[in-house]
Amino acid sequence: MELRCAWVTKDPEYIEYHDKQWGRPVYDARELFAKLCLDGQQAGLSWITILKRTASYYRAYADFDPVLIARFDEQDVERLMQDTGIIRNRLKVQSIIRNARAYLALEAEGVDFADYLWGFVGGAPMVNQRQGNGDIPATSKESDAMSKALKKLGFNFVGSTICYAFMQAVGMVNDHLVSCPCHVECQHSPH
């Protein structure tokens, strides 16, 4: 895959992430919740920093089970602040707990999180025809709308840039360069 997207480094973990995960449509509500939280942890950092800590995040946050995370209290926050496997920023630590509670509130209203999020792109991946990294925006009208809606529901670390990166990662937006073999592969991912 010599022609993969230009942002991918030579790091084997990054290559694996690009080739097997990034841009492939995700329709599972809990997996989307985890990915949204992880993208929020990226704020101000490079994605590789979070990617290399993903297993630690799953361990620290009860496999991203919103029911369990929503019960976390101040003692849990203090425990997480000592966990060297995650980013120890108090606002970021608290954001995942806050997001779990917002997720459960939405679910309690009978709204499926996956359907809700996919609604911002009409339920199907938006396939772009990106020629180079310079063609890829940091935000879109869809990510602006998603960010505004999620904030209103009580989620945080969900600015438009984070939402756009999330949309790319979970295949709501196919921003693989057209020269990248994954561009075509991601168009044919099963739902």
Coordinates of C-alpha atoms in Angstrom, one line a residue:
M1 CA 0.0 0.0 0.0
E2 CA 2.6 2.5 -1.1
L3 CA 0.0 5.0 -2.1
R4 CA -1.8 5.3 1.3
C5 CA -2.8 8.7 2.7
A6 CA 0.1 11.1 3.2
W7 CA -0.6 11.7 6.9
V8 CA 0.3 8.2 7.8
T9 CA 3.8 7.8 9.3
K10 CA 6.0 4.8 9.1
D11 CA 4.9 3.7 12.5
P12 CA 3.5 0.1 12.2
E13 CA 0.6 0.8 14.6
Y14 CA -0.4 4.0 12.6
I15 CA -0.2 2.0 9.3
E16 CA -2.4 -0.7 10.8
Y17 CA -4.9 1.9 12.1
H18 CA -5.1 3.6 8.7
D19 CA -5.4 0.4 6.7
K20 CA -7.9 -1.5 8.9
Q21 CA -9.9 1.1 10.9
W22 CA -9.8 4.7 9.8
G23 CA -12.6 5.6 7.4
R24 CA -14.4 2.3 7.8
P25 CA -18.0 2.8 8.7
V26 CA -18.9 2.0 12.3
Y27 CA -22.6 1.6 13.2
D28 CA -22.3 0.2 16.7
A29 CA -23.5 2.8 19.3
R30 CA -21.0 1.8 22.0
E31 CA -18.1 1.7 19.6
L32 CA -19.1 5.2 18.3
F33 CA -19.3 6.4 21.9
A34 CA -15.7 5.1 22.6
K35 CA -14.4 6.6 19.4
L36 CA -16.0 10.0 20.1
C37 CA -14.5 10.0 23.6
L38 CA -11.0 9.0 22.3
D39 CA -11.2 11.7 19.6
G40 CA -12.0 14.2 22.4
Q41 CA -8.8 13.2 24.2
Q42 CA -6.8 14.2 21.1
A43 CA -7.6 17.9 21.6
G44 CA -4.3 19.7 21.4
L45 CA -2.3 16.5 20.7
S46 CA -1.5 14.3 17.7
W47 CA -3.8 11.3 17.1
I48 CA -0.8 8.9 17.5
T49 CA -0.5 10.0 21.1
I50 CA -4.0 8.7 21.8
L51 CA -3.8 5.7 19.4
K52 CA -0.8 4.3 21.4
R53 CA -2.9 4.7 24.6
T54 CA -6.1 3.2 23.3
A55 CA -5.8 -0.1 25.3
S56 CA -5.1 1.9 28.4
Y57 CA -8.2 4.0 27.9
Y58 CA -10.4 0.9 27.4
R59 CA -8.9 -0.6 30.7
A60 CA -9.2 2.7 32.6
Y61 CA -12.8 3.4 31.4
A62 CA -14.5 0.0 31.9
D63 CA -14.3 -0.9 28.2
F64 CA -16.2 2.3 27.5
D65 CA -19.4 1.0 29.0
P66 CA -21.4 4.2 29.5
V67 CA -23.4 2.6 32.4
L68 CA -20.3 1.9 34.4
I69 CA -18.6 5.1 33.5
A70 CA -21.6 7.2 34.5
R71 CA -21.2 5.9 38.0
F72 CA -17.6 7.2 38.3
D73 CA -17.2 9.6 41.2
E74 CA -14.6 12.0 42.4
Q75 CA -12.5 9.0 43.8
D76 CA -12.5 7.6 40.3
V77 CA -11.4 10.9 38.8
E78 CA -8.5 11.0 41.3
R79 CA -7.6 7.4 40.4
L80 CA -7.6 8.2 36.7
M81 CA -5.5 11.3 37.4
Q82 CA -2.7 8.9 38.6
D83 CA -3.0 6.6 35.6
T84 CA 0.1 7.0 33.4
G85 CA -1.6 5.0 30.6
I86 CA -4.0 7.9 29.7
I87 CA -3.7 11.7 29.3
R88 CA -3.9 13.0 32.8
N89 CA -5.8 16.2 32.2
R90 CA -8.6 16.7 34.7
L91 CA -11.0 18.2 32.2
K92 CA -10.4 15.4 29.7
V93 CA -10.7 12.8 32.5
Q94 CA -14.0 14.3 33.5
S95 CA -15.2 14.7 30.0
I96 CA -15.5 10.9 29.4
I97 CA -17.7 10.6 32.5
R98 CA -19.8 13.6 31.4
N99 CA -20.1 12.1 27.9
A100 CA -21.3 8.7 29.4
R101 CA -24.0 10.5 31.3
A102 CA -25.1 12.4 28.2
Y103 CA -25.1 9.2 26.2
L104 CA -27.4 7.5 28.8
A105 CA -29.7 10.5 28.9
L106 CA -30.1 10.3 25.1
E107 CA -30.7 6.6 25.3
A108 CA -33.3 7.1 28.1
E109 CA -35.2 9.3 25.6
G110 CA -35.3 6.3 23.3
V111 CA -32.8 7.6 20.9
D112 CA -30.2 5.3 19.4
F113 CA -26.8 7.0 19.6
A114 CA -25.6 5.4 16.3
D115 CA -28.8 6.5 14.4
Y116 CA -28.5 9.9 16.0
L117 CA -24.9 10.5 14.9
W118 CA -25.3 9.0 11.4
G119 CA -28.3 11.3 10.9
F120 CA -25.8 14.2 10.5
V121 CA -24.7 12.6 7.2
G122 CA -28.1 11.3 6.1
G123 CA -27.4 7.8 7.3
A124 CA -24.7 6.9 4.8
P125 CA -21.0 7.8 4.3
M126 CA -20.2 11.0 2.5
V127 CA -17.7 10.0 -0.2
N128 CA -15.2 12.8 -1.0
Q129 CA -12.7 12.9 -3.8
R130 CA -9.7 14.2 -2.0
Q131 CA -6.6 14.6 -4.2
G132 CA -4.1 15.7 -1.5
N133 CA -4.0 16.6 2.2
G134 CA -4.5 20.2 1.3
D135 CA -8.0 19.3 0.0
I136 CA -9.1 18.0 3.4
P137 CA -10.9 20.5 5.6
A138 CA -10.7 20.6 9.5
T139 CA -14.5 21.1 9.8
S140 CA -17.7 20.9 7.7
K141 CA -21.2 22.1 8.0
E142 CA -22.1 18.6 9.2
S143 CA -19.4 18.6 11.9
D144 CA -20.5 22.1 12.9
A145 CA -24.1 20.8 13.3
M146 CA -23.0 17.6 15.2
S147 CA -20.8 19.7 17.6
K148 CA -23.5 22.1 18.4
A149 CA -26.1 19.3 18.9
L150 CA -23.8 17.2 21.1
K151 CA -22.8 20.2 23.3
K152 CA -26.5 21.0 23.8
L153 CA -27.0 17.4 25.0
G154 CA -24.2 17.8 27.6
F155 CA -21.2 16.2 25.8
N156 CA -17.9 18.0 25.9
F157 CA -14.6 17.9 24.0
V158 CA -16.8 17.7 20.9
G159 CA -15.8 20.9 19.0
S160 CA -16.4 20.9 15.3
T161 CA -12.7 19.9 14.5
I162 CA -13.0 17.0 16.9
C163 CA -16.3 16.0 15.4
Y164 CA -14.9 16.1 11.9
A165 CA -11.9 14.0 12.9
F166 CA -14.4 11.6 14.5
M167 CA -16.6 11.5 11.3
Q168 CA -13.5 10.7 9.3
A169 CA -12.4 8.0 11.7
V170 CA -15.8 6.2 11.8
G171 CA -16.4 6.4 8.1
M172 CA -19.2 9.0 8.1
V173 CA -16.9 10.9 5.8
N174 CA -14.6 9.1 3.4
D175 CA -11.5 11.3 3.3
H176 CA -9.0 8.7 2.1
L177 CA -7.2 10.3 -0.8
V178 CA -8.5 8.9 -4.1
S179 CA -4.9 7.5 -4.7
C180 CA -5.2 5.4 -1.5
P181 CA -6.5 1.9 -2.0
C182 CA -8.6 2.4 1.2
H183 CA -10.7 5.0 -0.6
V184 CA -12.5 2.4 -2.6
E185 CA -12.4 -0.3 0.1
C186 CA -14.2 2.1 2.5
Q187 CA -17.0 2.7 0.0
H188 CA -17.8 -1.0 0.1
S189 CA -17.7 -1.6 3.8
P190 CA -20.8 -3.6 4.9
H191 CA -23.5 -2.1 7.1

